[in-house]
mmCIF file of C-alpha atoms in Angstrom:
data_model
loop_
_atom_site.group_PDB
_atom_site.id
_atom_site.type_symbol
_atom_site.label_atom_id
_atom_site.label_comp_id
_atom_site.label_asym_id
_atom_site.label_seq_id
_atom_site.Cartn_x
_atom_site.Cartn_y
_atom_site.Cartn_z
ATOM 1 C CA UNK A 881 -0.600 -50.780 -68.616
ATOM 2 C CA UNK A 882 -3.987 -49.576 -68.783
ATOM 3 C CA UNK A 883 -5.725 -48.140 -65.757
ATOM 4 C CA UNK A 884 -8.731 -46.128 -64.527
ATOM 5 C CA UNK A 885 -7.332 -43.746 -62.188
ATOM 6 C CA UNK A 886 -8.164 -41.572 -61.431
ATOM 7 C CA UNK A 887 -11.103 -42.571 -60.553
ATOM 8 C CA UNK A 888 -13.019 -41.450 -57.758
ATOM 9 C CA UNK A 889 -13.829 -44.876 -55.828
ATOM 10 C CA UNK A 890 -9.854 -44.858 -55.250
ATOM 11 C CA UNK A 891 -9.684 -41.250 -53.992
ATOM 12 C CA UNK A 892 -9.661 -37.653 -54.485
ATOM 13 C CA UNK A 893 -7.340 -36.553 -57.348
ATOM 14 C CA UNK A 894 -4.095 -34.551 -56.115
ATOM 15 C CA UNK A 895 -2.549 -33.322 -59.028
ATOM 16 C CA UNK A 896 -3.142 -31.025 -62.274
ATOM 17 C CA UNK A 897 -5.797 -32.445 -64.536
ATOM 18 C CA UNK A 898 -3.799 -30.526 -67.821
ATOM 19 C CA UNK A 899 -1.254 -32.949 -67.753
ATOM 20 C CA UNK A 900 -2.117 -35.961 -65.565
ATOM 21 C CA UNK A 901 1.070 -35.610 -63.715
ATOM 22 C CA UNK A 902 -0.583 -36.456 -60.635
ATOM 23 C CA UNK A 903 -0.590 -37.994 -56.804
ATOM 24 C CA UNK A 904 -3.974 -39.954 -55.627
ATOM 25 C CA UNK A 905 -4.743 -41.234 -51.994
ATOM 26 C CA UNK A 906 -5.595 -45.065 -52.586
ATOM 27 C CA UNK A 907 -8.049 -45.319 -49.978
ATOM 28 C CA UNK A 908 -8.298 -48.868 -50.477
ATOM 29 C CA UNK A 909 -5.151 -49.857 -49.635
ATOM 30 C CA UNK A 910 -4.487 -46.658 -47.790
ATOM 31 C CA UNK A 911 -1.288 -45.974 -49.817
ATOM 32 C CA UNK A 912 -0.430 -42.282 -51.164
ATOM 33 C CA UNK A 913 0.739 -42.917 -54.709
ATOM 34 C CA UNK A 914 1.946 -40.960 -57.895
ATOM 35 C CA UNK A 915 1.811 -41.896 -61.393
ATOM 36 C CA UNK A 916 2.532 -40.236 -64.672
ATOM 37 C CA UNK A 917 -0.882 -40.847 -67.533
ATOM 38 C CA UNK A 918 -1.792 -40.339 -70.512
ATOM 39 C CA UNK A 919 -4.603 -37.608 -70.695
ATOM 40 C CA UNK A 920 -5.991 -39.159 -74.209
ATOM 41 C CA UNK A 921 -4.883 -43.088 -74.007
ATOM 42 C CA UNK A 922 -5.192 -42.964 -70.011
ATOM 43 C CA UNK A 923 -2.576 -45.266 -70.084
ATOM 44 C CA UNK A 924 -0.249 -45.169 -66.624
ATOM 45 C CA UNK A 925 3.396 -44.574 -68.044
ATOM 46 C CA UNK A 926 4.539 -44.993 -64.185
ATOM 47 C CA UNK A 927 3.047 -46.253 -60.728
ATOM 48 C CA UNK A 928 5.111 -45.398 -57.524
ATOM 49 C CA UNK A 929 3.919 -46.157 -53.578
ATOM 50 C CA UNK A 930 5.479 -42.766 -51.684
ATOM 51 C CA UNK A 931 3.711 -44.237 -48.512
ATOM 52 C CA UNK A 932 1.466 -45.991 -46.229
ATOM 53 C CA UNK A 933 -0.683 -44.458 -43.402
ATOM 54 C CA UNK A 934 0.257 -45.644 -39.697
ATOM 55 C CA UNK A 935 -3.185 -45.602 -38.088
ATOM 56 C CA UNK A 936 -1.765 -45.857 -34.654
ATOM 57 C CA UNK A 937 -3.814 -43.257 -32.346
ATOM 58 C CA UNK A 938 -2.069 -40.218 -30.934
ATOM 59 C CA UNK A 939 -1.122 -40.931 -27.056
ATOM 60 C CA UNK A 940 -2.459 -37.902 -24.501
ATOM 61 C CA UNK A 941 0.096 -36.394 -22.736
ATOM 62 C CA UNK A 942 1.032 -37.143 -18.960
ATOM 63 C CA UNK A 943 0.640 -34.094 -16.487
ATOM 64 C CA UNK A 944 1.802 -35.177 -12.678
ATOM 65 C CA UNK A 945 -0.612 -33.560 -9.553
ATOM 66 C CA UNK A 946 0.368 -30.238 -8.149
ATOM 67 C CA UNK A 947 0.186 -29.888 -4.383
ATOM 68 C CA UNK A 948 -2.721 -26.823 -3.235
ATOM 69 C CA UNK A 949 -0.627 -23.623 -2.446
ATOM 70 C CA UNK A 950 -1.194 -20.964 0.276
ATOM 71 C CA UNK A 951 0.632 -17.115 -0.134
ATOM 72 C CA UNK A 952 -0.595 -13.868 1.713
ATOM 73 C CA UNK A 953 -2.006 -11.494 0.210
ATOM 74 C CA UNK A 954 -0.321 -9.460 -2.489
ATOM 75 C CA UNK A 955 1.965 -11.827 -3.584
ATOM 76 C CA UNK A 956 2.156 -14.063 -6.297
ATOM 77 C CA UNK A 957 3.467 -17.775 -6.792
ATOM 78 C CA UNK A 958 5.390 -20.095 -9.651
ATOM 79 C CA UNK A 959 4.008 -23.355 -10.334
ATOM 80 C CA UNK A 960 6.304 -25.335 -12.165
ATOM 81 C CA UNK A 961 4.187 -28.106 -14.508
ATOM 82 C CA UNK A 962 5.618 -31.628 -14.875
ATOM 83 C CA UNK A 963 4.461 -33.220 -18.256
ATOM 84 C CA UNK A 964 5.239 -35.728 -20.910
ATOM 85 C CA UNK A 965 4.119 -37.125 -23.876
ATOM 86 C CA UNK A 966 4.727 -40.325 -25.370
ATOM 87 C CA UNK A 967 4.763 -39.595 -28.515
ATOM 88 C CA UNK A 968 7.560 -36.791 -28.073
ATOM 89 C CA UNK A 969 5.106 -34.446 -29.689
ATOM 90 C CA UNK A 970 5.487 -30.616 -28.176
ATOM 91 C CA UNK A 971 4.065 -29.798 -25.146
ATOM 92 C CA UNK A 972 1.689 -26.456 -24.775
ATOM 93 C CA UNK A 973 0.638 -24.758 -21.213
ATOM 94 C CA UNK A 974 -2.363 -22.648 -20.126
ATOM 95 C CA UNK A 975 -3.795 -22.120 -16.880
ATOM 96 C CA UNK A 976 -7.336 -20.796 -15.955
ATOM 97 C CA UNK A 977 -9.032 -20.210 -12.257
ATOM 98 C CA UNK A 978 -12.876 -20.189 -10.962
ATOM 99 C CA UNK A 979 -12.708 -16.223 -10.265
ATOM 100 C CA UNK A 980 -11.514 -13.208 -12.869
ATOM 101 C CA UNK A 981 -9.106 -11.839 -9.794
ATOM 102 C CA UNK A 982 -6.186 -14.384 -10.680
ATOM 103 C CA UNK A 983 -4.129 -13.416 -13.410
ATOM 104 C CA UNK A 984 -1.898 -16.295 -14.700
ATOM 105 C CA UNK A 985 1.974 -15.410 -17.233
ATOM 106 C CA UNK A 986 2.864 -18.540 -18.506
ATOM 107 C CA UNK A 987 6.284 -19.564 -20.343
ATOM 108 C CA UNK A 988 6.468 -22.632 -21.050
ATOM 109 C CA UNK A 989 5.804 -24.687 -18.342
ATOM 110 C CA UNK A 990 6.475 -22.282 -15.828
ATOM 111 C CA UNK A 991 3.227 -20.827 -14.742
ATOM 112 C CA UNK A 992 3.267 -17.239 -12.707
ATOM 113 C CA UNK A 993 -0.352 -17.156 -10.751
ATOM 114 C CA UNK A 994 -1.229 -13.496 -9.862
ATOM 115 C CA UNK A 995 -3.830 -12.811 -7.845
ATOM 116 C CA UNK A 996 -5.055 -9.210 -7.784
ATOM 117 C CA UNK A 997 -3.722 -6.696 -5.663
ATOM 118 C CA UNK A 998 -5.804 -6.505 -1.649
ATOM 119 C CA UNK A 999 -7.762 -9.807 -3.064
ATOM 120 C CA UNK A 1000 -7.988 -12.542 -0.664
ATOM 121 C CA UNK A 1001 -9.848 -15.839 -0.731
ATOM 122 C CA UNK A 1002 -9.755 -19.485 -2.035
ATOM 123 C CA UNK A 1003 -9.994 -20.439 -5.522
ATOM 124 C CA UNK A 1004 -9.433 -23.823 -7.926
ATOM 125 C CA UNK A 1005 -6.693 -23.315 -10.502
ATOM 126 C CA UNK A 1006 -6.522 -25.673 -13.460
ATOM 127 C CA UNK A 1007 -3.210 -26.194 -15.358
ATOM 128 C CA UNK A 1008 -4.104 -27.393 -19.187
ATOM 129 C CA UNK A 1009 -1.563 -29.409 -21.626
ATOM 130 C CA UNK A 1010 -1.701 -30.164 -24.791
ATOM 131 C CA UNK A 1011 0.095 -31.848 -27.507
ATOM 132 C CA UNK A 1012 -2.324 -30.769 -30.648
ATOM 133 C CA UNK A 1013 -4.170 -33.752 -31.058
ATOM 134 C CA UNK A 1014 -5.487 -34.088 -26.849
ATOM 135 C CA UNK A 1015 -4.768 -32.447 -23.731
ATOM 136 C CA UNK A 1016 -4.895 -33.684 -20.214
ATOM 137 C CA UNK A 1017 -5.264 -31.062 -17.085
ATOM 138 C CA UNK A 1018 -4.727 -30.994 -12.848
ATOM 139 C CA UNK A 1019 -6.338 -29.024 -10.470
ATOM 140 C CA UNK A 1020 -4.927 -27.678 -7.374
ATOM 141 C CA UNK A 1021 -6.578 -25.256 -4.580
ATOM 142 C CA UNK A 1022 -5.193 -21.851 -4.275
ATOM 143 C CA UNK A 1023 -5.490 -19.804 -0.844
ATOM 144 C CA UNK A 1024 -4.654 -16.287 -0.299
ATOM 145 C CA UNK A 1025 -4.396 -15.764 3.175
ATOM 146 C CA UNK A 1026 -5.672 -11.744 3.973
ATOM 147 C CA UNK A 1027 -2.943 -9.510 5.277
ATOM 148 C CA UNK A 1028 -2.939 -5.720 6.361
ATOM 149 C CA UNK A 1029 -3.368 -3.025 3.808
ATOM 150 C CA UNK A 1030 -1.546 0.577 4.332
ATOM 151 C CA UNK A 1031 -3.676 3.040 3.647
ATOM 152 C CA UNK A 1032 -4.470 4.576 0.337
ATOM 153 C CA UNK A 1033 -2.520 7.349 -1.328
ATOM 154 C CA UNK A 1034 -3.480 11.068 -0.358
ATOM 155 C CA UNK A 1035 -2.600 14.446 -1.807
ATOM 156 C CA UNK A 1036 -2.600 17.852 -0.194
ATOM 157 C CA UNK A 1037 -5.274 20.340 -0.333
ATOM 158 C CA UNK A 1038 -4.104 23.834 0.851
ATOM 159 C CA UNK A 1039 -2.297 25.471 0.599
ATOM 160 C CA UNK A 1040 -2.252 25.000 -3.719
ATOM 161 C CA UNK A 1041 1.058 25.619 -4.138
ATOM 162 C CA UNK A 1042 4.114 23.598 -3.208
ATOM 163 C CA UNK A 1043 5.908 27.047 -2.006
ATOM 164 C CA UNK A 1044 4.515 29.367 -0.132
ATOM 165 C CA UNK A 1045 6.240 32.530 1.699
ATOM 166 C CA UNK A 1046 5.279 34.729 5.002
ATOM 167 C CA UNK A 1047 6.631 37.765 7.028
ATOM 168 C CA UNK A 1048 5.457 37.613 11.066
ATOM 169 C CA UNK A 1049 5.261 41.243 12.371
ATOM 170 C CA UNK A 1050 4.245 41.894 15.980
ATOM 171 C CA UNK A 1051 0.958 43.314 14.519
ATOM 172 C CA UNK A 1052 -0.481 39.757 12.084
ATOM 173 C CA UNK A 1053 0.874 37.234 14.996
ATOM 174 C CA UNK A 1054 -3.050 35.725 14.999
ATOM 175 C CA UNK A 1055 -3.193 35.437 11.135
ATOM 176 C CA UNK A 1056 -3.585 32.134 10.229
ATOM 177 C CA UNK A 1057 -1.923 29.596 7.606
ATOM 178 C CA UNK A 1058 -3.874 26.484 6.874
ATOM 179 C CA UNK A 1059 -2.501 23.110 5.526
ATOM 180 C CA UNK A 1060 -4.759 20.827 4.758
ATOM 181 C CA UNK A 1061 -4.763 16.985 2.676
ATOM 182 C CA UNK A 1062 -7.387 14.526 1.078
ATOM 183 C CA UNK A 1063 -8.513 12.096 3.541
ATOM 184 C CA UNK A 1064 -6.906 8.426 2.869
ATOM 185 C CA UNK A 1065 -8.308 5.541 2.721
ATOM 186 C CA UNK A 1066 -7.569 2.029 4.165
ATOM 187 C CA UNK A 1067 -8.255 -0.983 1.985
ATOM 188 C CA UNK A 1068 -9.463 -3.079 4.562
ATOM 189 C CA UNK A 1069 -11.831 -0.482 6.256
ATOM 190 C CA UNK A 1070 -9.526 0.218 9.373
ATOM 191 C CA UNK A 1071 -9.553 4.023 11.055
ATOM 192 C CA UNK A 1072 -6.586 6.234 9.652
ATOM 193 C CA UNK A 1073 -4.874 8.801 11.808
ATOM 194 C CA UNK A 1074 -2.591 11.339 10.994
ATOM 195 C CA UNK A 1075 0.929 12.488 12.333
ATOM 196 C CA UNK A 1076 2.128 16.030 11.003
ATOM 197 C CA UNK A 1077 6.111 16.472 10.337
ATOM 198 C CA UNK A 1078 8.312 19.404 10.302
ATOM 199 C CA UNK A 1079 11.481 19.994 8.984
ATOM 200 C CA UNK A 1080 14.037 22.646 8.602
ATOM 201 C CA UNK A 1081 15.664 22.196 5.654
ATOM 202 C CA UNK A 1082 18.520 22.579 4.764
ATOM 203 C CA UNK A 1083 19.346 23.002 8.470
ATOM 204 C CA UNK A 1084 19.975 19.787 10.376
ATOM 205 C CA UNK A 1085 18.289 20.624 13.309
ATOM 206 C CA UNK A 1086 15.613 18.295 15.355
ATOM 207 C CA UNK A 1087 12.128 18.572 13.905
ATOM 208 C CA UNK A 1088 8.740 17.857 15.108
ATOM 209 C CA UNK A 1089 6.610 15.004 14.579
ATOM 210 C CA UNK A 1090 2.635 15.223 16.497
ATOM 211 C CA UNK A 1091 1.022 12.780 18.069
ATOM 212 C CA UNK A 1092 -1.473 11.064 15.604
ATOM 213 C CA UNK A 1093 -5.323 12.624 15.071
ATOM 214 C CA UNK A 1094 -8.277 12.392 13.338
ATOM 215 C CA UNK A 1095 -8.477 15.755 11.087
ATOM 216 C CA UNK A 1096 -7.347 16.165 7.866
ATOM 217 C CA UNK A 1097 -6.139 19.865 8.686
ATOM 218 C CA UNK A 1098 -4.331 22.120 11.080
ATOM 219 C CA UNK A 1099 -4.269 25.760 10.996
ATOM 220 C CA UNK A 1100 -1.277 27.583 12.224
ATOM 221 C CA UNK A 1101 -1.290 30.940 13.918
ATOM 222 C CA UNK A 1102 1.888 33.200 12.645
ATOM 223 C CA UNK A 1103 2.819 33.563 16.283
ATOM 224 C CA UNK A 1104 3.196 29.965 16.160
ATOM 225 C CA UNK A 1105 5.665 29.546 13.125
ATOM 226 C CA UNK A 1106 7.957 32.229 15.588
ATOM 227 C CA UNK A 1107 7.763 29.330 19.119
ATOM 228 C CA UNK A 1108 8.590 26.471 16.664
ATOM 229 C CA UNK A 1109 11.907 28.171 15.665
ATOM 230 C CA UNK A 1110 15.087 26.540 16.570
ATOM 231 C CA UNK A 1111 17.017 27.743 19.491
ATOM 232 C CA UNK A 1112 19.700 27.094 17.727
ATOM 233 C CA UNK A 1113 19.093 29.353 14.497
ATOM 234 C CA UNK A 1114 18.109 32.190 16.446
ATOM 235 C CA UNK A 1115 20.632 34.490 15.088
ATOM 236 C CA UNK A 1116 19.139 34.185 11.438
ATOM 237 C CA UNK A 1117 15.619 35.798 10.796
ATOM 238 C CA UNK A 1118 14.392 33.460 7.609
ATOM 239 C CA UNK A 1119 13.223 30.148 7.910
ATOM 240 C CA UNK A 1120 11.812 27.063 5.730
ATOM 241 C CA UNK A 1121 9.252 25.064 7.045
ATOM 242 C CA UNK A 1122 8.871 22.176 5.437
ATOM 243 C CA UNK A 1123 5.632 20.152 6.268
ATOM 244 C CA UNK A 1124 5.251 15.905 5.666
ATOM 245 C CA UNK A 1125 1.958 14.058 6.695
ATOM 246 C CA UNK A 1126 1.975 10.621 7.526
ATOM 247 C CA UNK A 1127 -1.364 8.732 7.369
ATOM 248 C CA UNK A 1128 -1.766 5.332 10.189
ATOM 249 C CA UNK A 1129 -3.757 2.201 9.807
ATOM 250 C CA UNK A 1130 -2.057 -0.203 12.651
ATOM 251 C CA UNK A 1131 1.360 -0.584 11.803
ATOM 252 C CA UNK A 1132 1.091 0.911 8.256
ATOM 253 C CA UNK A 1133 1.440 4.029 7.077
ATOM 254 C CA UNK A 1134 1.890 5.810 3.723
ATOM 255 C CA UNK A 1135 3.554 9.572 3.226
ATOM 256 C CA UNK A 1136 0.980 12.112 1.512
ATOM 257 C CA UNK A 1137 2.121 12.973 -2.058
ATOM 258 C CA UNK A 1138 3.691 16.218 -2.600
ATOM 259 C CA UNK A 1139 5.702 18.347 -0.533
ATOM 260 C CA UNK A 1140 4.594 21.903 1.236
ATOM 261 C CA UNK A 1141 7.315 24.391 2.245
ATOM 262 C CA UNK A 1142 6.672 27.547 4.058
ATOM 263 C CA UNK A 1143 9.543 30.503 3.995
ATOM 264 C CA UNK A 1144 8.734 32.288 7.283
ATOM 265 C CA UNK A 1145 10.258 35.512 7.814
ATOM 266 C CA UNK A 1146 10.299 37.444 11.132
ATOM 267 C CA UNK A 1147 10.526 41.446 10.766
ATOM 268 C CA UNK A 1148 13.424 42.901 12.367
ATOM 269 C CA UNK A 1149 14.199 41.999 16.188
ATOM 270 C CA UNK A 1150 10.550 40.156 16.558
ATOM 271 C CA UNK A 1151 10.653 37.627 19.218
ATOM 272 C CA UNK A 1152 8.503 35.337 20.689
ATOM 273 C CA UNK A 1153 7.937 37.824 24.107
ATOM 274 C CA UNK A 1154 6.668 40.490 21.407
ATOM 275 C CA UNK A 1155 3.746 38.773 19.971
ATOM 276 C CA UNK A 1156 2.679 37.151 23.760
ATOM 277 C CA UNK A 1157 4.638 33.745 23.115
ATOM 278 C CA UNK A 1158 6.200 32.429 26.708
ATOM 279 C CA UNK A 1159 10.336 32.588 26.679
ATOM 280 C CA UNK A 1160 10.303 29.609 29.278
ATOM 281 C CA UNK A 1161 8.847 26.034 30.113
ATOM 282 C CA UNK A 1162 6.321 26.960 33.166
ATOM 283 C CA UNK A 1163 4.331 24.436 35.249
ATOM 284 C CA UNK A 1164 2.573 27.578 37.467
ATOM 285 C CA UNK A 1165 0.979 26.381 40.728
ATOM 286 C CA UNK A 1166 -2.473 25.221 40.822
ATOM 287 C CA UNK A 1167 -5.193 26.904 42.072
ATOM 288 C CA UNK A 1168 -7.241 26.583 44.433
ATOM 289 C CA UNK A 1169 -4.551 24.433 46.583
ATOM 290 C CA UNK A 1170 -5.777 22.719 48.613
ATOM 291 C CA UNK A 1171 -9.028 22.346 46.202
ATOM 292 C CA UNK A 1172 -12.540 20.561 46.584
ATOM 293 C CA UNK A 1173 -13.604 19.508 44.265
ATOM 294 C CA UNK A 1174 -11.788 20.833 41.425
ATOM 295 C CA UNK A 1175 -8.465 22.524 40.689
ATOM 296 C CA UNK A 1176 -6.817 24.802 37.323
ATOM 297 C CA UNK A 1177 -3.392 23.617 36.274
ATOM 298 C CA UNK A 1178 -1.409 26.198 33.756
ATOM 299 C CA UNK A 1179 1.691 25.953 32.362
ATOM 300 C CA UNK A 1180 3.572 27.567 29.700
ATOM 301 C CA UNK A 1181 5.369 26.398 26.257
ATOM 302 C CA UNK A 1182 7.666 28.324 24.214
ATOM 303 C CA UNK A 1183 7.428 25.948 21.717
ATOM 304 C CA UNK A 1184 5.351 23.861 19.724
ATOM 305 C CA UNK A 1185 5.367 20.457 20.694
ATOM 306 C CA UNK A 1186 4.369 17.523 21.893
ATOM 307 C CA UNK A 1187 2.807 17.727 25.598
ATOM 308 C CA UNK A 1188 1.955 15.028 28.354
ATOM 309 C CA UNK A 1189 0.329 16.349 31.465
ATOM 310 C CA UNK A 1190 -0.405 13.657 34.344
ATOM 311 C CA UNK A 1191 -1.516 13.238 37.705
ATOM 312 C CA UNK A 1192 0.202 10.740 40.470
ATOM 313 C CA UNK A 1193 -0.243 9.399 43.702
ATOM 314 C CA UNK A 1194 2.622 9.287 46.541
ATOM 315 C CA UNK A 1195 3.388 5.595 45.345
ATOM 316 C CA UNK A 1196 4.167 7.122 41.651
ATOM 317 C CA UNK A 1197 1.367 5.225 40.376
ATOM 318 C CA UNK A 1198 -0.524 7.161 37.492
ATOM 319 C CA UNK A 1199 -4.179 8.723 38.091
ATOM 320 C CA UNK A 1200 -5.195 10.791 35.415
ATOM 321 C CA UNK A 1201 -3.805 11.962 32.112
ATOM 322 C CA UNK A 1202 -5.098 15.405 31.785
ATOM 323 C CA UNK A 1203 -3.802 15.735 27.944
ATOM 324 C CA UNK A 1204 -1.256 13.910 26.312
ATOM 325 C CA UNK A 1205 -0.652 15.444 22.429
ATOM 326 C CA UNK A 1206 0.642 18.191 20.251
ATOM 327 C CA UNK A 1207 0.472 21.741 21.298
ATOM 328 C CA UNK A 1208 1.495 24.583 20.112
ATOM 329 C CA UNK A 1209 3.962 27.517 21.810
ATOM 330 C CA UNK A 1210 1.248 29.384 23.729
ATOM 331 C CA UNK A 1211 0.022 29.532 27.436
ATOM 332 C CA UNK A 1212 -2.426 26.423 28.475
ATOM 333 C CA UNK A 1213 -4.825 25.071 31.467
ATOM 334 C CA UNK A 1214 -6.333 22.565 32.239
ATOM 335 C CA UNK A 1215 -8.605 21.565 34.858
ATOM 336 C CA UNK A 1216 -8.962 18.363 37.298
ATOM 337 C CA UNK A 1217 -12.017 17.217 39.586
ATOM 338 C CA UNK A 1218 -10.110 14.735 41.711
ATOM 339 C CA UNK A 1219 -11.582 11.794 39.171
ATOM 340 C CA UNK A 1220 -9.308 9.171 37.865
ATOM 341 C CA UNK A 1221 -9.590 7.820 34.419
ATOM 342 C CA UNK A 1222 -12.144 5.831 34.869
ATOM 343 C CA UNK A 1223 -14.112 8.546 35.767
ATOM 344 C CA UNK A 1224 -14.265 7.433 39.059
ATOM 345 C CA UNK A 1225 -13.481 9.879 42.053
ATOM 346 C CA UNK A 1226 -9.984 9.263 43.865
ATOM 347 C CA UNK A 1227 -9.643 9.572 48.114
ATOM 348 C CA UNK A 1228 -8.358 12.752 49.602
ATOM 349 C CA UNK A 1229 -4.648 13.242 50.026
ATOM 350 C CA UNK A 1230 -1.689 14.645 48.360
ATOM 351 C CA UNK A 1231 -0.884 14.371 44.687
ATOM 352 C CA UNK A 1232 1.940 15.201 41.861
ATOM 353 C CA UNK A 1233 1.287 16.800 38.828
ATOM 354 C CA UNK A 1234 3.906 16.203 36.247
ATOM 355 C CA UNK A 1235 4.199 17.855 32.872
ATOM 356 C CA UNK A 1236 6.460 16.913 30.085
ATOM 357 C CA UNK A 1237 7.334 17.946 26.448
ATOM 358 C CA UNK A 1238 10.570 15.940 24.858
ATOM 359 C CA UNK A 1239 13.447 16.800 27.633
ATOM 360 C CA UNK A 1240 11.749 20.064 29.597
ATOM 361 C CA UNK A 1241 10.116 18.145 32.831
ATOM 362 C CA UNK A 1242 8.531 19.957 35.803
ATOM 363 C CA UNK A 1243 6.576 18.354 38.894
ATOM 364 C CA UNK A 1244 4.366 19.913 41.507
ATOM 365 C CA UNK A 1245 2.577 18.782 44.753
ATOM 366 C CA UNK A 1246 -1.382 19.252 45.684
ATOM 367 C CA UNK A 1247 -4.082 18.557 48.156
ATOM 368 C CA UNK A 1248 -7.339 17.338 47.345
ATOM 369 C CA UNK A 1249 -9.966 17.730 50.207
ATOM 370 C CA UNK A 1250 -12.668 15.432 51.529
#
């Protein structure tokens, strides 16, 4: 049988042109067929069909709706894609959003959408499949609700190093020893406070917490370190001081990073009477009593802690807080001018003053002139 392949109207040549062992697409009849020929006669020693071409189109894949989701803020959600494909060809997944602060982790059709951390908003997500020939995709509306933030980390300041070691004579008792820590930070622009800790490790005894403030320091007179010691460890004349700081925005709060320990050491019988640190809890008279229009209120603390001094009418009802907060062991007064809270100035008569710090209570009786 004589032929003319291969000749290019029929197709492109496949095969080896050294020995005519060779495959040619027959685009004519759309078959794919392979014949052995003789490279001088031309003459096809054998013709064989292998196959003919389905031109049936590749079906798109089917991807079902996906409902909008809403999460707070920090978190992240699944979105689990529904998809066929009529053809039974293998399915692909990607994901993409309108903003670069969604992060998507897709495995197979499991799609993890991660927003970025203290970013809130709205944003369209679009889940893509694809079969390798087409690819179909959904949309769905994301929402991440905003939630509170705790503040940002912090680190301390002074003192440098995480141990640090002094001896309290009756001579250095106004020295002072400063801690100090970076200033945090809340996310969402709220106003931190601070509440200072401390410890006694490794006794178990109660420690002190303040009440919050504003400063990102407090400086501690020697004397001081000697009111804040335990009752109960009295007999021993070395102490560790271990200081935590706690920084506030609303309800959250976040522990400064690092530790600070103070060794405090007290030289021989040194006692809080010997450096001018009160032995008892004293609410002392006011004077002038009966007073117009203003009166001094002084009371004593042996120890450091934290302090609320008010004012009360006969029906218990409260007046004035002349200072509510942390103090330190030491001798204090205050003064009042017969105004109320409000600023606004009370009627004559008698009044209690009242001053508390954790169980210690005292209570005392006044007249204010008109």
């Amino acid at each position: 049988m004589w032929s003319d392949y291969p000749n290019p109207a029929h197709g492109r040549n496949q095969g080896s042109p050294s020995d005519w062992n060779t495959t040619v697409w027959d685009k004519k009849n759309m078959n794919l067929v392979a014949f052995v020929q003789n490279k001088t006669t031309k003459e096809v020693m054998q013709v064989e069909m292998i196959s003919r071409r389905n031109m049936v189109a590749s079906l798109p894949p089917v991807l079902s709706a996906i409902s909008d989701i809403t999460i707070s803020e920090d978190s992240t959600t699944l979105v689990v894609a529904s998809a066929t494909d009529p053809d039974g060809d293998p399915l692909s997944y990607s994901a993409t959003a309108d903003t670069s602060a969604i992060e998507f982790l897709v495995s197979n059709n499991e799609v993890t959408v991660k927003p970025l951390i203290n970013w809130n908003g709205t944003s369209v997500v679009t889940v893509k499949v694809t079969d390798g020939f087409s690819s179909v995709e959904q949309a769905f509306t994301l929402t991440v609700t905003a939630a509170p933030d705790p503040p940002g980390a912090f680190a301390w300041t002074d003192p440098t190093s995480e141990n640090d070691s002094i001896v309290v004579t009756s001579s250095n008792g106004n020295d002072n020893f400063l801690i100090g820590w970076e200033s945090s930070v809340d996310p969402d622009g709220d106003a931190v406070t601070y509440k200072l800790a401390i410890s006694h490790p490794p006794h178990s005894v109660p420690g002190i917490m303040t009440q919050p403030f504003s400063s990102t320091s407090r400086s501690f007179a020697f004397a001081e370190f000697i009111g804040l010691w335990p009752s109960s460890l009295q007999m021993i004349n070395r102490l560790n001081y271990k200081f935590n700081v706690y920084a506030y925005s609303g309800s959250d709060s976040i522990e400064v990073t690092g530790t600070r320990q103070l060794f405090v050491e007290r030289s021989g019988d040194l006692n809080t009477e010997s450096i001018g640190i009160p032995n008892t809890f004293v609410l002392h008279p006011n004077y002038p009593n009966p007073f117009n229009p203003e009166t001094q209120i002084r009371f004593e603390m042996p120890y450091a802690g934290n302090v609320d001094l008010s004012i009360y009418n006969l029906l218990g009802m409260k007046v004035k807080t002349l200072y509510a907060g942390q103090k330190s062991a030491g001798v204090f007064e205050f003064k009042w001018d017969g105004k109320n809270d409000h600023n606004q100035s009370v009627s004559g008569g008698v009044y209690i003053y009242k001053l508390q710090s954790g169980q210690q209570m005292q209570m005392r009786k006044m007249i204010l002139l008109k």
